[in-house]
Short mmCIF file of C-alpha atoms and ligand atoms in Angstrom, two decimals:
data_model
loop_
_atom_site.label_atom_id
_atom_site.label_comp_id
_atom_site.label_asym_id
_atom_site.label_seq_id
_atom_site.Cartn_x
_atom_site.Cartn_y
_atom_site.Cartn_z
CA MET A 976 -19.72 5.86 -21.36
CA SER A 977 -16.76 5.57 -19.02
CA THR A 978 -13.39 4.65 -20.48
CA ILE A 979 -12.34 3.04 -17.21
CA GLU A 980 -11.41 -0.62 -17.66
CA ALA A 981 -9.62 -1.51 -14.45
CA VAL A 982 -9.20 -0.70 -10.77
CA ILE A 983 -5.76 -1.27 -9.26
CA PHE A 984 -5.53 -1.54 -5.47
CA ASP A 985 -2.80 -0.94 -2.99
CA LEU A 986 -2.89 -3.63 -0.28
CA ASP A 987 -1.67 -2.45 3.13
CA GLY A 988 -4.11 0.10 4.54
CA VAL A 989 -6.63 -0.25 1.69
CA ILE A 990 -7.76 -3.89 1.60
CA THR A 991 -6.77 -4.58 5.20
CA ASP A 992 -5.30 -2.70 8.11
CA THR A 993 -1.79 -4.19 7.93
CA ALA A 994 -0.53 -0.58 7.75
CA GLU A 995 -0.99 -0.60 11.53
CA TYR A 996 1.20 -3.71 11.91
CA HIS A 997 3.94 -2.16 9.73
CA TYR A 998 3.77 0.88 12.03
CA LEU A 999 4.02 -1.20 15.22
CA ALA A 1000 6.96 -3.22 13.90
CA TRP A 1001 8.91 -0.14 12.70
CA LYS A 1002 8.10 1.71 15.90
CA GLN A 1003 9.60 -1.06 18.01
CA LEU A 1004 12.74 -1.18 15.88
CA GLY A 1005 12.98 2.62 16.05
CA GLU A 1006 12.79 2.52 19.84
CA GLU A 1007 15.51 -0.14 19.97
CA LEU A 1008 17.70 2.17 17.88
CA ASP A 1009 16.86 5.18 20.06
CA ILE A 1010 14.90 6.73 17.22
CA PRO A 1011 11.35 7.14 18.52
CA PHE A 1012 8.76 8.43 16.06
CA ASP A 1013 5.06 9.23 16.02
CA ARG A 1014 2.13 8.52 13.69
CA GLU A 1015 2.74 11.71 11.77
CA PHE A 1016 6.24 10.56 10.77
CA ASN A 1017 4.80 7.12 10.07
CA GLU A 1018 2.65 8.68 7.33
CA THR A 1019 5.88 9.29 5.39
CA LEU A 1020 6.70 5.55 5.61
CA LYS A 1021 3.38 4.33 4.21
CA GLY A 1022 3.71 2.81 0.76
CA VAL A 1023 7.51 2.99 0.97
CA SER A 1024 9.59 -0.18 0.53
CA ARG A 1025 11.21 -1.99 3.44
CA THR A 1026 14.76 -0.78 2.70
CA ASP A 1027 13.69 2.80 1.98
CA SER A 1028 11.61 2.87 5.18
CA LEU A 1029 14.64 1.82 7.22
CA GLU A 1030 16.75 4.53 5.56
CA ARG A 1031 14.11 7.16 6.41
CA ILE A 1032 14.02 6.07 10.05
CA LEU A 1033 17.82 6.07 10.34
CA ALA A 1034 17.95 9.52 8.68
CA LEU A 1035 15.37 10.79 11.19
CA GLY A 1036 17.77 9.83 14.00
CA GLY A 1037 20.85 11.06 12.11
CA ARG A 1038 22.11 7.45 12.17
CA GLN A 1039 22.19 6.62 8.46
CA ASP A 1040 26.01 6.20 8.52
CA ASP A 1041 26.15 4.15 11.72
CA PHE A 1042 25.52 0.76 10.06
CA THR A 1043 27.12 -1.34 7.35
CA PRO A 1044 24.91 -2.64 4.50
CA ASP A 1045 24.89 -6.08 6.18
CA GLU A 1046 23.79 -4.57 9.50
CA LYS A 1047 21.04 -2.63 7.72
CA ALA A 1048 19.87 -5.84 6.06
CA GLU A 1049 19.73 -7.46 9.51
CA LEU A 1050 17.69 -4.56 10.92
CA ALA A 1051 15.22 -4.78 8.01
CA GLN A 1052 14.97 -8.54 8.53
CA LYS A 1053 14.33 -8.08 12.23
CA LYS A 1054 11.47 -5.67 11.49
CA ASN A 1055 10.05 -8.12 8.94
CA GLU A 1056 10.18 -11.04 11.39
CA HIS A 1057 8.21 -8.98 13.89
CA TYR A 1058 5.73 -7.91 11.16
CA VAL A 1059 5.24 -11.51 10.00
CA GLU A 1060 4.57 -12.51 13.60
CA LEU A 1061 1.94 -9.75 13.90
CA ILE A 1062 0.10 -10.88 10.75
CA GLN A 1063 0.10 -14.58 11.72
CA HIS A 1064 -3.55 -14.55 12.64
CA ILE A 1065 -5.11 -12.39 9.96
CA SER A 1066 -8.15 -13.77 8.16
CA SER A 1067 -11.11 -12.55 6.13
CA ALA A 1068 -12.33 -10.90 9.35
CA ASP A 1069 -9.51 -8.38 8.85
CA LEU A 1070 -10.77 -7.07 5.52
CA LEU A 1071 -11.56 -3.37 5.87
CA PRO A 1072 -15.26 -2.36 5.82
CA GLY A 1073 -16.93 -2.27 2.42
CA ILE A 1074 -14.00 -3.82 0.54
CA ILE A 1075 -15.82 -6.99 -0.51
CA SER A 1076 -18.88 -5.12 -1.79
CA PHE A 1077 -16.58 -2.68 -3.65
CA LEU A 1078 -14.71 -5.63 -5.26
CA ASP A 1079 -18.06 -7.24 -6.17
CA GLU A 1080 -19.32 -3.98 -7.66
CA ILE A 1081 -16.19 -3.72 -9.85
CA LYS A 1082 -16.48 -7.37 -11.00
CA GLU A 1083 -20.18 -6.98 -11.78
CA ALA A 1084 -19.38 -3.90 -13.88
CA GLY A 1085 -17.02 -6.10 -15.93
CA LEU A 1086 -13.87 -4.19 -14.99
CA LYS A 1087 -10.53 -5.85 -14.28
CA ILE A 1088 -9.03 -5.84 -10.81
CA GLY A 1089 -5.31 -5.52 -10.13
CA MET A 1090 -3.02 -5.03 -7.17
CA ALA A 1091 0.10 -2.86 -6.95
CA SER A 1092 1.77 -3.50 -3.61
CA ALA A 1093 5.12 -2.31 -2.26
CA SER A 1094 5.18 -5.31 0.07
CA LYS A 1095 7.12 -8.55 -0.36
CA ASN A 1096 4.50 -10.13 1.89
CA ALA A 1097 1.62 -9.22 -0.44
CA PHE A 1098 0.77 -12.73 -1.67
CA ALA A 1099 0.83 -14.17 1.86
CA VAL A 1100 -1.49 -11.41 3.11
CA VAL A 1101 -3.90 -11.71 0.16
CA ASP A 1102 -4.09 -15.47 0.72
CA ALA A 1103 -4.66 -15.09 4.47
CA LEU A 1104 -7.54 -12.70 3.67
CA GLY A 1105 -8.98 -15.22 1.18
CA VAL A 1106 -9.36 -12.67 -1.64
CA ARG A 1107 -6.81 -13.85 -4.22
CA HIS A 1108 -9.59 -14.95 -6.64
CA TYR A 1109 -10.79 -11.35 -7.04
CA PHE A 1110 -7.52 -10.22 -8.60
CA ASP A 1111 -6.78 -10.66 -12.29
CA HIS A 1112 -3.16 -9.74 -11.59
CA ILE A 1113 -1.02 -8.91 -8.56
CA VAL A 1114 2.30 -7.06 -8.71
CA ASP A 1115 4.30 -7.14 -5.48
CA ALA A 1116 7.63 -5.65 -4.44
CA ALA A 1117 9.59 -8.71 -5.54
CA THR A 1118 9.25 -7.85 -9.23
CA VAL A 1119 9.73 -4.07 -9.32
CA ALA A 1120 12.96 -2.08 -9.28
CA GLU A 1121 11.56 1.27 -8.14
CA SER A 1122 9.69 2.00 -4.93
CA LYS A 1123 6.56 4.20 -4.73
CA PRO A 1124 6.30 7.22 -5.33
CA HIS A 1125 7.76 5.93 -8.62
CA PRO A 1126 4.86 4.75 -10.83
CA GLU A 1127 6.49 1.43 -11.87
CA VAL A 1128 4.34 -0.91 -9.76
CA PHE A 1129 1.07 0.66 -11.02
CA LEU A 1130 2.30 0.71 -14.63
CA LYS A 1131 3.30 -2.97 -14.41
CA ALA A 1132 -0.10 -3.90 -13.02
CA ALA A 1133 -1.95 -2.01 -15.79
CA SER A 1134 0.23 -3.54 -18.46
CA ALA A 1135 -0.34 -7.07 -17.09
CA LEU A 1136 -4.10 -6.38 -17.17
CA GLY A 1137 -3.80 -5.18 -20.78
CA VAL A 1138 -5.20 -1.76 -19.86
CA LYS A 1139 -3.76 1.67 -20.69
CA PRO A 1140 -2.90 3.68 -17.54
CA GLU A 1141 -5.35 6.45 -18.47
CA HIS A 1142 -8.12 3.83 -18.42
CA ALA A 1143 -7.28 2.71 -14.88
CA ILE A 1144 -8.15 3.87 -11.39
CA GLY A 1145 -5.66 3.45 -8.55
CA VAL A 1146 -6.71 3.19 -4.89
CA GLU A 1147 -4.23 4.14 -2.15
CA ASP A 1148 -3.95 5.12 1.51
CA ALA A 1149 -0.40 6.53 1.28
CA ALA A 1150 0.87 9.90 0.08
CA ALA A 1151 3.71 8.15 -1.82
CA GLY A 1152 1.14 5.82 -3.40
CA VAL A 1153 -1.10 8.65 -4.60
CA THR A 1154 1.97 10.31 -6.14
CA ALA A 1155 2.77 7.00 -7.89
CA ILE A 1156 -0.78 6.72 -9.29
CA LYS A 1157 -0.71 10.30 -10.59
CA ALA A 1158 2.76 9.76 -12.10
CA ALA A 1159 1.34 6.69 -13.86
CA ASN A 1160 -1.37 8.93 -15.35
CA MET A 1161 -4.22 7.13 -13.61
CA PHE A 1162 -7.22 8.50 -11.68
CA ALA A 1163 -6.22 8.49 -8.00
CA VAL A 1164 -8.66 7.54 -5.26
CA ALA A 1165 -7.32 7.99 -1.73
CA VAL A 1166 -8.59 6.57 1.54
CA GLY A 1167 -7.67 8.75 4.49
CA GLU A 1168 -7.11 12.34 5.42
CA GLU A 1169 -7.14 15.33 3.10
CA SER A 1170 -4.08 16.81 4.86
CA MET A 1171 -1.85 13.93 3.66
CA LEU A 1172 -3.67 12.91 0.47
CA GLY A 1173 -4.80 16.21 -1.04
CA HIS A 1174 -3.06 15.40 -4.36
CA ALA A 1175 -5.58 12.59 -5.07
CA ASP A 1176 -8.46 13.10 -7.54
CA LEU A 1177 -10.99 11.83 -4.99
CA ILE A 1178 -10.59 11.29 -1.25
CA VAL A 1179 -12.84 9.19 0.98
CA ALA A 1180 -12.47 9.05 4.76
CA SER A 1181 -13.00 5.31 5.02
CA THR A 1182 -13.10 2.21 2.81
CA ASP A 1183 -16.84 1.79 3.37
CA GLU A 1184 -17.33 4.96 1.31
CA LEU A 1185 -15.69 3.38 -1.76
CA SER A 1186 -18.25 3.13 -4.55
CA LEU A 1187 -17.49 2.50 -8.21
CA ALA A 1188 -20.57 4.46 -9.29
CA ARG A 1189 -19.45 7.50 -7.31
CA ILE A 1190 -15.87 7.26 -8.61
CA LEU A 1191 -16.98 6.92 -12.25
CA GLU A 1192 -19.16 10.01 -11.83
CA ARG A 1193 -16.07 11.94 -10.76
CA VAL A 1194 -13.90 10.52 -13.55
CA GLY A 1195 -16.45 11.82 -16.05
CA GLU A 1196 -16.50 15.36 -14.65
C1 BG6 B 1589 3.83 -1.22 1.81
C2 BG6 B 1589 3.56 -0.63 3.17
O1 BG6 B 1589 2.65 -1.75 1.30
O2 BG6 B 1589 4.81 -2.25 1.89
C3 BG6 B 1589 4.86 -0.16 3.83
O3 BG6 B 1589 2.69 0.48 3.03
C4 BG6 B 1589 5.86 -1.32 3.85
O4 BG6 B 1589 4.59 0.29 5.13
C5 BG6 B 1589 6.07 -1.82 2.42
O5 BG6 B 1589 7.11 -0.87 4.37
C6 BG6 B 1589 7.06 -2.98 2.35
O6 BG6 B 1589 6.51 -4.12 2.98
P1 BG6 B 1589 7.29 -5.47 3.23
O7 BG6 B 1589 6.21 -6.42 3.65
O8 BG6 B 1589 7.93 -5.87 1.95
O9 BG6 B 1589 8.29 -5.19 4.29
MG1 MG B 1590 -0.90 1.32 1.67
#
């Protein structure tokens, strides 16, 4: 019998494609700062907190010392205002393929469901998607001190669910997120490309390939 008692989800890029909106909002800010970047660099921003993402973009352009802390806070706020504008119209139609049946499969199996998000907008997004009732506990960026790849957000979620990390599965789309899951001593399921996510225990190309039965088979191997 499997010892798995919970599945803990990342939000952006796993439940819904808000990862794309984060990309568009950062990209515009980058262009305004004369720091253009492509999707490959964007992979290094996924899962990373708002302030750390800004620092990475400024470092890319060699501009990390060009702004005071207040100016940096304003830049981060500007990006967030744009992001919030982009997510204004999201609804249950924006859930990624297969997510609802995966959540149902987990519930039917009697496992707990948690969320470990690096976003301060997590609750607003979950509510707009209409999926809050699936989650036994949600940890967002407002209550953690350390950003992914640090395991804190996953450890907090497991602890709130009353589950030991080694009895939990984490699901991520970001390299930093997979590192956080592994550092938390959980089984890491990644959605995306092998080239970025090769350190996961199991990789699927798309959310519609997520299946609890298939994951539990791999956990038992
Ligand atoms: C993560 C995203 O979930 O949240 C990152 O993958 C984003 O791209 C981070 O930067 C912080 O989000 P927010 O909404 O707090 O700016
Ligand atoms: Mg993500």
